[in-house]
mmCIF file of C-alpha atoms in Angstrom:
data_model
loop_
_atom_site.group_PDB
_atom_site.id
_atom_site.type_symbol
_atom_site.label_atom_id
_atom_site.label_comp_id
_atom_site.label_asym_id
_atom_site.label_seq_id
_atom_site.Cartn_x
_atom_site.Cartn_y
_atom_site.Cartn_z
ATOM 1 C CA MET T 1304 118.842 71.941 124.600
ATOM 2 C CA LYS T 1305 119.985 70.173 121.630
ATOM 3 C CA LYS T 1306 117.025 71.346 119.793
ATOM 4 C CA GLU T 1307 117.869 75.159 120.800
ATOM 5 C CA ALA T 1308 121.458 74.710 119.799
ATOM 6 C CA ALA T 1309 120.430 73.291 116.437
ATOM 7 C CA VAL T 1310 118.206 76.538 115.885
ATOM 8 C CA LEU T 1311 120.913 78.836 116.744
ATOM 9 C CA SER T 1312 123.373 76.811 114.706
ATOM 10 C CA SER T 1313 121.108 77.179 111.670
ATOM 11 C CA LEU T 1314 120.903 80.955 112.138
ATOM 12 C CA PHE T 1315 124.626 81.501 112.132
ATOM 13 C CA SER T 1316 125.489 79.235 109.500
ATOM 14 C CA ALA T 1317 122.910 80.167 106.893
ATOM 15 C CA PRO T 1318 123.888 83.739 105.629
ATOM 16 C CA LEU T 1319 120.972 86.146 105.288
ATOM 17 C CA LEU T 1320 118.243 83.456 105.603
ATOM 18 C CA PHE T 1321 115.106 85.509 105.808
ATOM 19 C CA VAL T 1322 111.718 83.955 106.341
ATOM 20 C CA TRP T 1323 108.568 85.053 105.026
ATOM 21 C CA GLY T 1324 105.526 84.484 107.263
ATOM 22 C CA ALA T 1325 101.844 85.134 107.745
ATOM 23 C CA SER T 1326 102.679 87.842 110.236
ATOM 24 C CA MET T 1327 104.229 89.923 107.087
ATOM 25 C CA ALA T 1328 100.926 89.771 105.127
ATOM 26 C CA LYS T 1329 99.884 93.334 105.686
ATOM 27 C CA ALA T 1330 103.499 94.783 105.400
ATOM 28 C CA LEU T 1331 104.479 96.974 102.784
ATOM 29 C CA THR T 1332 106.397 95.122 100.039
ATOM 30 C CA ILE T 1333 108.983 96.707 97.912
ATOM 31 C CA THR T 1334 110.800 95.025 95.060
ATOM 32 C CA THR T 1335 113.908 96.317 92.750
ATOM 33 C CA PHE T 1336 114.618 94.363 89.743
ATOM 34 C CA ASN T 1337 116.888 95.385 86.716
ATOM 35 C CA ILE T 1338 115.241 93.408 83.748
ATOM 36 C CA LEU T 1339 118.127 93.727 81.264
ATOM 37 C CA ALA T 1340 116.949 95.798 78.356
ATOM 38 C CA PRO T 1341 117.105 93.948 74.993
ATOM 39 C CA VAL T 1342 119.042 96.833 73.621
ATOM 40 C CA HIS T 1343 121.782 96.161 76.204
ATOM 41 C CA ARG T 1344 121.954 92.320 75.829
ATOM 42 C CA SER T 1345 124.471 90.985 73.416
ATOM 43 C CA MET T 1346 123.132 87.776 71.748
ATOM 44 C CA PRO T 1347 125.090 84.552 72.884
ATOM 45 C CA ASN T 1348 126.293 82.243 70.379
ATOM 46 C CA GLN T 1349 126.299 84.667 67.396
ATOM 47 C CA PRO T 1350 127.405 83.449 64.179
ATOM 48 C CA ASN T 1351 129.723 86.421 63.799
ATOM 49 C CA PRO T 1352 130.682 87.570 67.236
ATOM 50 C CA ASP T 1353 132.391 90.768 65.927
ATOM 51 C CA LEU T 1354 129.105 92.020 64.938
ATOM 52 C CA ASN T 1355 128.042 92.289 68.451
ATOM 53 C CA GLN T 1356 124.326 91.993 67.581
ATOM 54 C CA ARG T 1357 121.896 92.961 70.208
ATOM 55 C CA GLU T 1358 118.753 90.982 71.236
ATOM 56 C CA SER T 1359 116.540 94.146 70.353
ATOM 57 C CA GLU T 1360 117.533 93.625 66.593
ATOM 58 C CA ARG T 1361 115.230 90.584 65.972
ATOM 59 C CA GLU T 1362 111.639 90.042 67.764
ATOM 60 C CA ASP T 1363 112.152 86.344 67.648
ATOM 61 C CA TRP T 1364 115.205 86.908 69.763
ATOM 62 C CA TRP T 1365 113.754 89.455 72.385
ATOM 63 C CA ARG T 1366 110.109 88.482 72.654
ATOM 64 C CA PRO T 1367 110.536 84.964 74.202
ATOM 65 C CA ARG T 1368 112.589 86.335 77.039
ATOM 66 C CA ALA T 1369 110.280 89.406 77.482
ATOM 67 C CA GLU T 1370 107.419 87.242 77.918
ATOM 68 C CA GLY T 1371 109.124 85.042 80.428
ATOM 69 C CA VAL T 1372 110.087 88.196 82.346
ATOM 70 C CA ALA T 1373 106.538 89.653 82.283
ATOM 71 C CA ARG T 1374 105.161 86.341 83.411
ATOM 72 C CA TYR T 1375 107.881 86.219 86.163
ATOM 73 C CA ILE T 1376 107.006 89.392 87.523
ATOM 74 C CA ALA T 1377 103.254 88.881 87.474
ATOM 75 C CA GLU T 1378 103.202 85.660 89.338
ATOM 76 C CA LYS T 1379 106.279 85.980 91.509
ATOM 77 C CA PHE T 1380 105.686 89.423 92.706
ATOM 78 C CA VAL T 1381 101.804 89.753 92.700
ATOM 79 C CA SER T 1382 101.927 90.726 96.350
ATOM 80 C CA SER T 1383 104.634 93.393 95.876
ATOM 81 C CA ASP T 1384 102.961 96.997 96.649
ATOM 82 C CA VAL T 1385 105.676 98.517 94.506
ATOM 83 C CA ILE T 1386 108.068 97.157 91.710
ATOM 84 C CA LEU T 1387 110.922 99.215 90.576
ATOM 85 C CA LEU T 1388 112.466 98.121 87.337
ATOM 86 C CA GLN T 1389 115.674 99.576 85.780
ATOM 87 C CA GLU T 1390 116.510 99.109 82.030
ATOM 88 C CA TRP T 1391 112.994 99.385 80.877
ATOM 89 C CA TRP T 1392 112.781 99.213 77.140
ATOM 90 C CA PHE T 1393 110.598 101.824 75.210
ATOM 91 C CA ASP T 1394 109.372 99.446 72.306
ATOM 92 C CA GLU T 1395 105.798 99.450 71.495
ATOM 93 C CA SER T 1396 105.669 95.824 71.317
ATOM 94 C CA PHE T 1397 107.683 95.013 74.300
ATOM 95 C CA THR T 1398 105.399 97.257 76.349
ATOM 96 C CA THR T 1399 102.511 95.431 75.015
ATOM 97 C CA VAL T 1400 103.812 92.051 76.045
ATOM 98 C CA PHE T 1401 104.165 93.444 79.691
ATOM 99 C CA ASP T 1402 100.848 95.160 79.653
ATOM 100 C CA ALA T 1403 99.318 91.922 78.726
ATOM 101 C CA ALA T 1404 100.793 90.274 81.711
ATOM 102 C CA ILE T 1405 100.500 92.896 84.351
ATOM 103 C CA CYS T 1406 97.835 95.332 83.487
ATOM 104 C CA GLU T 1407 95.187 93.810 85.554
ATOM 105 C CA THR T 1408 97.418 93.735 88.706
ATOM 106 C CA PHE T 1409 99.579 96.818 88.507
ATOM 107 C CA GLU T 1410 99.544 100.391 87.235
ATOM 108 C CA ARG T 1411 102.534 101.370 85.155
ATOM 109 C CA VAL T 1412 104.529 104.631 85.040
ATOM 110 C CA SER T 1413 108.044 105.141 83.131
ATOM 111 C CA GLU T 1414 110.594 107.631 82.512
ATOM 112 C CA ARG T 1415 112.791 107.558 79.437
ATOM 113 C CA ARG T 1416 116.564 108.522 79.195
ATOM 114 C CA PRO T 1417 117.050 111.282 76.694
ATOM 115 C CA ASP T 1418 118.035 109.918 73.142
ATOM 116 C CA ARG T 1419 118.064 106.537 74.399
ATOM 117 C CA ASP T 1420 115.608 103.539 74.022
ATOM 118 C CA ASP T 1421 115.418 102.524 77.641
ATOM 119 C CA GLY T 1422 114.813 104.122 80.995
ATOM 120 C CA MET T 1423 113.169 103.190 84.467
ATOM 121 C CA CYS T 1424 109.882 102.022 85.100
ATOM 122 C CA CYS T 1425 107.554 101.639 88.371
ATOM 123 C CA LEU T 1426 104.673 99.144 88.851
ATOM 124 C CA VAL T 1427 102.084 99.986 91.605
ATOM 125 C CA ARG T 1428 99.854 97.297 92.588
ATOM 126 C CA LYS T 1429 96.060 98.389 91.912
ATOM 127 C CA ASN T 1430 94.665 96.773 95.059
ATOM 128 C CA GLY T 1431 97.872 97.152 97.297
ATOM 129 C CA LEU T 1432 98.673 99.465 100.044
ATOM 130 C CA LEU T 1433 99.711 102.342 98.071
ATOM 131 C CA GLU T 1434 98.193 104.340 95.013
ATOM 132 C CA LEU T 1435 100.400 106.444 92.592
ATOM 133 C CA VAL T 1436 100.335 109.893 92.775
ATOM 134 C CA LYS T 1437 102.971 111.059 90.256
ATOM 135 C CA SER T 1438 106.507 110.310 88.719
ATOM 136 C CA ASP T 1439 109.390 112.526 87.496
ATOM 137 C CA LYS T 1440 112.827 112.112 86.442
ATOM 138 C CA VAL T 1441 116.020 113.564 87.445
ATOM 139 C CA MET T 1442 119.156 113.628 85.348
ATOM 140 C CA THR T 1443 122.135 112.003 87.432
ATOM 141 C CA GLY T 1444 124.667 112.290 84.415
ATOM 142 C CA PRO T 1445 125.059 112.451 80.915
ATOM 143 C CA GLN T 1446 122.039 110.314 79.446
ATOM 144 C CA ARG T 1447 121.636 108.679 82.861
ATOM 145 C CA ILE T 1448 118.456 109.281 84.834
ATOM 146 C CA ALA T 1449 116.805 108.303 88.250
ATOM 147 C CA GLN T 1450 112.887 108.018 88.626
ATOM 148 C CA ILE T 1451 111.427 109.909 91.494
ATOM 149 C CA ILE T 1452 107.903 108.499 92.333
ATOM 150 C CA GLN T 1453 105.492 109.567 94.852
ATOM 151 C CA CYS T 1454 102.851 107.390 96.248
ATOM 152 C CA ARG T 1455 100.023 107.755 98.821
ATOM 153 C CA GLU T 1456 98.619 105.311 101.323
ATOM 154 C CA ARG T 1457 95.550 103.843 100.180
ATOM 155 C CA LEU T 1458 92.603 104.659 102.536
ATOM 156 C CA PRO T 1459 89.180 103.701 101.154
ATOM 157 C CA ASN T 1460 87.216 105.497 103.973
ATOM 158 C CA SER T 1461 89.383 108.586 104.113
ATOM 159 C CA ARG T 1462 88.881 111.758 101.804
ATOM 160 C CA GLU T 1463 92.073 113.140 102.795
ATOM 161 C CA GLY T 1464 94.179 110.147 101.719
ATOM 162 C CA GLY T 1465 96.810 108.497 103.589
ATOM 163 C CA ARG T 1466 100.481 109.055 104.356
ATOM 164 C CA HIS T 1467 103.152 109.538 101.394
ATOM 165 C CA VAL T 1468 105.892 107.616 100.308
ATOM 166 C CA PHE T 1469 108.746 108.831 97.917
ATOM 167 C CA ILE T 1470 110.964 106.386 95.983
ATOM 168 C CA ALA T 1471 114.047 106.952 94.057
ATOM 169 C CA ASN T 1472 114.292 104.264 91.576
ATOM 170 C CA SER T 1473 118.231 104.292 90.835
ATOM 171 C CA HIS T 1474 120.524 102.883 88.288
ATOM 172 C CA LEU T 1475 124.229 104.279 89.016
ATOM 173 C CA SER T 1476 126.908 104.215 86.296
ATOM 174 C CA PHE T 1477 128.899 101.194 85.543
ATOM 175 C CA PRO T 1478 132.585 101.488 87.174
ATOM 176 C CA GLY T 1479 134.121 101.495 83.804
ATOM 177 C CA ASP T 1480 137.291 103.537 84.460
ATOM 178 C CA LYS T 1481 140.408 101.978 85.129
ATOM 179 C CA ASP T 1482 140.795 104.164 88.008
ATOM 180 C CA PRO T 1483 138.671 103.141 90.977
ATOM 181 C CA VAL T 1484 138.601 106.497 92.636
ATOM 182 C CA ILE T 1485 136.976 107.962 89.538
ATOM 183 C CA ASN T 1486 134.183 105.283 89.514
ATOM 184 C CA ASN T 1487 133.489 105.837 93.076
ATOM 185 C CA GLU T 1488 133.494 109.717 92.996
ATOM 186 C CA ARG T 1489 131.123 109.513 89.719
ATOM 187 C CA GLN T 1490 128.692 106.863 91.594
ATOM 188 C CA LYS T 1491 128.683 109.182 94.774
ATOM 189 C CA LYS T 1492 127.789 112.184 92.648
ATOM 190 C CA GLU T 1493 125.037 110.531 91.227
ATOM 191 C CA ALA T 1494 123.825 109.320 94.532
ATOM 192 C CA ASP T 1495 123.993 112.921 95.820
ATOM 193 C CA THR T 1496 121.766 114.119 93.003
ATOM 194 C CA ILE T 1497 119.270 111.431 93.861
ATOM 195 C CA LEU T 1498 119.283 112.205 97.522
ATOM 196 C CA ASN T 1499 118.637 115.823 96.783
ATOM 197 C CA ALA T 1500 115.911 115.358 94.147
ATOM 198 C CA LEU T 1501 114.192 112.892 96.635
ATOM 199 C CA THR T 1502 114.127 115.653 99.394
ATOM 200 C CA ARG T 1503 112.894 118.442 96.945
ATOM 201 C CA ALA T 1504 110.068 116.021 95.935
ATOM 202 C CA ARG T 1505 109.134 115.497 99.654
ATOM 203 C CA ASN T 1506 109.255 119.155 100.411
ATOM 204 C CA GLU T 1507 106.958 120.130 97.475
ATOM 205 C CA TRP T 1508 104.178 117.569 98.356
ATOM 206 C CA ASP T 1509 100.514 118.573 98.928
ATOM 207 C CA THR T 1510 100.362 120.859 102.140
ATOM 208 C CA SER T 1511 96.767 119.524 102.666
ATOM 209 C CA ASN T 1512 97.976 116.171 103.748
ATOM 210 C CA SER T 1513 97.537 115.783 107.389
ATOM 211 C CA SER T 1514 100.297 113.434 108.090
ATOM 212 C CA LYS T 1515 103.368 114.562 109.722
ATOM 213 C CA ASN T 1516 105.697 111.998 108.329
ATOM 214 C CA CYS T 1517 106.694 109.864 105.062
ATOM 215 C CA LEU T 1518 108.430 107.143 104.124
ATOM 216 C CA GLU T 1519 111.520 107.611 101.803
ATOM 217 C CA ILE T 1520 113.051 104.648 99.834
ATOM 218 C CA VAL T 1521 116.231 104.681 97.618
ATOM 219 C CA CYS T 1522 116.643 101.488 95.801
ATOM 220 C CA GLY T 1523 117.806 99.945 92.558
ATOM 221 C CA ASP T 1524 120.916 98.886 90.647
ATOM 222 C CA PHE T 1525 123.876 100.855 92.320
ATOM 223 C CA ASN T 1526 126.700 98.912 90.256
ATOM 224 C CA SER T 1527 128.522 98.803 93.484
ATOM 225 C CA ASN T 1528 128.146 96.966 96.743
ATOM 226 C CA SER T 1529 126.996 98.100 100.294
ATOM 227 C CA CYS T 1530 130.627 99.163 101.303
ATOM 228 C CA SER T 1531 130.797 101.783 98.070
ATOM 229 C CA PRO T 1532 131.116 105.384 98.834
ATOM 230 C CA ALA T 1533 127.641 105.814 97.120
ATOM 231 C CA ALA T 1534 126.003 103.541 99.406
ATOM 232 C CA ALA T 1535 127.788 105.108 102.400
ATOM 233 C CA LEU T 1536 126.625 108.419 101.393
ATOM 234 C CA VAL T 1537 122.988 107.119 101.445
ATOM 235 C CA GLU T 1538 123.498 105.652 104.823
ATOM 236 C CA GLU T 1539 125.087 108.966 106.189
ATOM 237 C CA ASN T 1540 121.948 110.716 105.573
ATOM 238 C CA ASN T 1541 119.836 108.446 108.063
ATOM 239 C CA PHE T 1542 118.794 105.786 105.523
ATOM 240 C CA VAL T 1543 119.085 102.068 106.514
ATOM 241 C CA ASN T 1544 120.352 99.260 104.492
ATOM 242 C CA CYS T 1545 117.491 96.854 104.699
ATOM 243 C CA VAL T 1546 119.901 93.925 104.350
ATOM 244 C CA SER T 1547 122.329 95.010 106.991
ATOM 245 C CA ALA T 1548 119.352 95.774 109.268
ATOM 246 C CA THR T 1549 117.814 92.154 108.894
ATOM 247 C CA ALA T 1550 121.242 90.457 109.321
ATOM 248 C CA ASN T 1551 121.410 92.517 112.615
ATOM 249 C CA GLN T 1552 118.097 91.291 113.675
ATOM 250 C CA LEU T 1553 119.121 87.565 113.223
ATOM 251 C CA LEU T 1554 122.374 88.161 114.957
ATOM 252 C CA THR T 1555 124.333 87.256 111.808
ATOM 253 C CA ASN T 1556 126.041 90.577 111.692
ATOM 254 C CA VAL T 1557 128.161 92.696 114.358
ATOM 255 C CA GLY T 1558 127.411 96.143 112.653
ATOM 256 C CA GLY T 1559 128.062 97.908 109.514
ATOM 257 C CA PRO T 1560 127.210 97.341 105.816
ATOM 258 C CA VAL T 1561 126.179 93.650 104.674
ATOM 259 C CA ASN T 1562 125.822 92.182 101.058
ATOM 260 C CA ILE T 1563 122.851 89.966 100.584
ATOM 261 C CA GLY T 1564 124.935 87.822 97.936
ATOM 262 C CA THR T 1565 125.207 87.705 94.237
ATOM 263 C CA THR T 1566 122.478 89.762 92.511
ATOM 264 C CA HIS T 1567 124.290 90.575 89.210
ATOM 265 C CA CYS T 1568 126.516 88.804 86.720
ATOM 266 C CA ASP T 1569 128.138 91.329 84.691
ATOM 267 C CA HIS T 1570 129.405 91.462 80.767
ATOM 268 C CA LEU T 1571 132.697 90.731 82.335
ATOM 269 C CA GLY T 1572 131.603 87.348 84.109
ATOM 270 C CA ASN T 1573 131.971 89.222 87.603
ATOM 271 C CA ARG T 1574 129.260 87.902 90.024
ATOM 272 C CA VAL T 1575 128.702 90.968 92.409
ATOM 273 C CA SER T 1576 126.227 92.358 94.680
ATOM 274 C CA VAL T 1577 124.945 95.510 93.598
ATOM 275 C CA ASP T 1578 121.085 95.896 94.029
ATOM 276 C CA HIS T 1579 119.963 97.602 97.255
ATOM 277 C CA ILE T 1580 116.916 98.930 99.246
ATOM 278 C CA PHE T 1581 117.402 101.902 101.897
ATOM 279 C CA LEU T 1582 114.657 103.354 103.969
ATOM 280 C CA ARG T 1583 114.386 106.438 105.880
ATOM 281 C CA LEU T 1584 111.511 108.087 107.861
ATOM 282 C CA ALA T 1585 111.304 111.647 107.246
ATOM 283 C CA LYS T 1586 109.234 114.458 108.954
ATOM 284 C CA ARG T 1587 107.099 116.627 106.711
ATOM 285 C CA ASP T 1588 108.222 119.832 108.572
ATOM 286 C CA ASP T 1589 111.977 119.117 107.844
ATOM 287 C CA LYS T 1590 112.491 121.587 104.895
ATOM 288 C CA ASN T 1591 116.284 121.569 105.054
ATOM 289 C CA ASP T 1592 118.258 120.118 102.159
ATOM 290 C CA TYR T 1593 119.575 117.021 103.037
ATOM 291 C CA GLY T 1594 123.288 117.912 102.634
ATOM 292 C CA GLN T 1595 122.669 120.857 105.100
ATOM 293 C CA ARG T 1596 121.011 118.795 107.681
ATOM 294 C CA VAL T 1597 122.876 118.298 110.979
ATOM 295 C CA LYS T 1598 124.118 114.944 111.292
ATOM 296 C CA ARG T 1599 122.854 113.291 114.329
ATOM 297 C CA GLU T 1600 124.152 110.351 116.073
ATOM 298 C CA ARG T 1601 122.242 107.428 115.756
ATOM 299 C CA CYS T 1602 121.302 104.518 118.160
ATOM 300 C CA SER T 1603 121.731 101.025 117.902
ATOM 301 C CA ALA T 1604 117.781 100.572 117.309
ATOM 302 C CA LEU T 1605 118.284 101.865 113.889
ATOM 303 C CA ALA T 1606 120.842 99.244 112.807
ATOM 304 C CA LEU T 1607 118.329 96.737 113.550
ATOM 305 C CA GLY T 1608 115.757 98.402 111.302
ATOM 306 C CA TYR T 1609 113.616 100.279 113.518
ATOM 307 C CA LEU T 1610 112.927 103.500 111.992
ATOM 308 C CA ASP T 1611 110.752 105.137 114.712
ATOM 309 C CA THR T 1612 109.299 104.439 118.167
ATOM 310 C CA GLN T 1613 105.876 103.653 116.745
ATOM 311 C CA GLY T 1614 106.652 100.483 115.177
ATOM 312 C CA THR T 1615 107.990 101.426 111.684
ATOM 313 C CA ARG T 1616 110.750 98.830 110.912
ATOM 314 C CA ILE T 1617 112.186 96.610 108.309
ATOM 315 C CA LEU T 1618 111.007 93.114 108.748
ATOM 316 C CA ALA T 1619 112.717 91.006 106.130
ATOM 317 C CA VAL T 1620 114.810 91.058 102.854
ATOM 318 C CA GLN T 1621 114.693 88.350 100.131
ATOM 319 C CA ARG T 1622 116.798 87.803 97.087
ATOM 320 C CA ASP T 1623 115.183 85.611 94.394
ATOM 321 C CA LYS T 1624 117.995 82.978 93.077
ATOM 322 C CA ILE T 1625 117.000 83.098 89.355
ATOM 323 C CA VAL T 1626 119.760 82.030 86.848
ATOM 324 C CA ILE T 1627 121.692 85.153 85.873
ATOM 325 C CA GLU T 1628 124.158 83.770 83.203
ATOM 326 C CA GLY T 1629 123.877 81.676 80.205
ATOM 327 C CA SER T 1630 121.670 81.664 77.054
ATOM 328 C CA ALA T 1631 118.367 81.053 78.768
ATOM 329 C CA VAL T 1632 118.255 83.792 81.369
ATOM 330 C CA LEU T 1633 115.443 86.120 82.594
ATOM 331 C CA SER T 1634 117.984 88.610 83.331
ATOM 332 C CA ASP T 1635 121.479 89.079 84.533
ATOM 333 C CA HIS T 1636 120.114 90.649 87.881
ATOM 334 C CA ARG T 1637 118.211 88.995 90.585
ATOM 335 C CA PRO T 1638 115.324 90.763 92.153
ATOM 336 C CA VAL T 1639 115.509 92.083 95.654
ATOM 337 C CA THR T 1640 112.239 92.481 97.940
ATOM 338 C CA ALA T 1641 112.052 94.120 101.295
ATOM 339 C CA LYS T 1642 109.026 94.026 103.576
ATOM 340 C CA ILE T 1643 108.194 96.898 105.912
ATOM 341 C CA ALA T 1644 106.051 97.296 108.924
ATOM 342 C CA TRP T 1645 104.490 100.784 108.607
ATOM 343 C CA PRO T 1646 101.625 100.948 111.416
ATOM 344 C CA ARG T 1647 99.437 104.095 111.495
ATOM 345 C CA LEU T 1648 99.876 106.512 114.498
ATOM 346 C CA LYS T 1649 96.865 106.579 116.984
ATOM 347 C CA LYS T 1650 96.661 110.411 116.549
ATOM 348 C CA ALA T 1651 97.312 112.374 113.447
ATOM 349 C CA ASP T 1652 99.329 114.962 115.351
ATOM 350 C CA GLU T 1653 101.165 112.366 117.522
ATOM 351 C CA LYS T 1654 104.877 113.108 117.326
ATOM 352 C CA LEU T 1655 107.491 110.696 116.435
ATOM 353 C CA SER T 1656 110.565 110.224 118.600
ATOM 354 C CA ASP T 1657 113.791 110.271 116.729
ATOM 355 C CA ILE T 1658 116.053 106.874 116.477
ATOM 356 C CA TYR T 1659 119.469 107.302 115.701
ATOM 357 C CA VAL T 1660 122.720 104.611 115.816
ATOM 358 C CA ASN T 1661 126.266 104.764 116.700
ATOM 359 C CA VAL T 1662 128.588 105.113 113.677
ATOM 360 C CA THR T 1663 128.960 101.485 111.924
ATOM 361 C CA MET T 1664 132.354 99.933 110.724
ATOM 362 C CA PRO T 1665 132.615 98.568 107.226
ATOM 363 C CA LEU T 1666 132.085 95.086 106.877
ATOM 364 C CA ASP T 1667 135.453 94.603 105.050
ATOM 365 C CA PRO T 1668 137.388 97.422 104.621
ATOM 366 C CA LEU T 1669 139.575 95.747 101.834
ATOM 367 C CA GLU T 1670 136.701 94.650 99.913
ATOM 368 C CA PRO T 1671 136.430 96.646 96.501
ATOM 369 C CA ALA T 1672 133.440 99.051 96.002
ATOM 370 C CA TRP T 1673 132.467 96.764 93.000
ATOM 371 C CA GLY T 1674 132.175 94.192 95.484
ATOM 372 C CA ILE T 1675 133.078 90.784 93.612
ATOM 373 C CA VAL T 1676 131.460 87.961 95.373
ATOM 374 C CA GLN T 1677 134.007 85.012 95.640
ATOM 375 C CA GLY T 1678 132.491 81.406 95.476
ATOM 376 C CA ASP T 1679 128.881 82.162 95.040
ATOM 377 C CA ASN T 1680 127.861 79.682 92.332
ATOM 378 C CA MET T 1681 124.104 80.276 93.056
#
């Protein structure tokens, strides 16, 4: 009895403790990571701070960190099927550094912001569960984009190919206005654009595919926490927050959005939780625009991360606790990784049963959408 009590105590006292086990070896693994482009990093300890020199100005400034980030990704996330990177720098030498570290393991595709030196990048593991089909970008605001990636399940013995996965690599705008309402509405509008683009991409996919469903993923740097209007809009459209779902599984949450803890230290010194992964299982024959779709009531199984009745579910979420402030950082963000069970149906034409949950309540209605995390020194 004491042993059982100790186990229960550890579950409830350790917030969001997700265990990576051997049973997850064949799970679909998705990682999101804002790598902090050298063009956006102000150099610390500058002789003349008024110049606000950027790391990108000198190769001896940006190369050591770039090499460190590239090695870190190549070694730490070698088992991730897809890695979504924000703030990818479109410098030839920078790209060469990354390709030297990852080219044997990952295929790379990137999308550049108009008239800017950075953008979004997607890495797809060459011997992973998915293969890259195509990538495109959608404008979410002036000089701001999201990357829409289409992947296909890798089936070596199938000529037709496997099921499809559509991913929105997202980077919402920084809440820089003094009025939080303006910030929230701007981010919500960007999320709305991303959801529409993801739905259009799904509706246009190859009609020769025999699969009846596909997996949709919205992830990246939201510049706001899981209680923000942008995140709420995503969940209102039947996406599931991976962190909230896993917290419900571990009985560390009573329902509603959950933050995984600090994932970013911004330029003002705020330690915030802004990097998210959302999932949805969509039917191929659902051609309606997401905004016109009838909102169905959802059952409690979805809150636990069960996306259908066939075993598609969120298994675990993990935040890597790298240092995110100071002069020796790899990035000012921490990567977030989710593992998803996505078993194949026994019959290609077997119909899925819908799973939908009761309306969730905010974790903390008084918490600002920017989501400053107090007392998190990790």
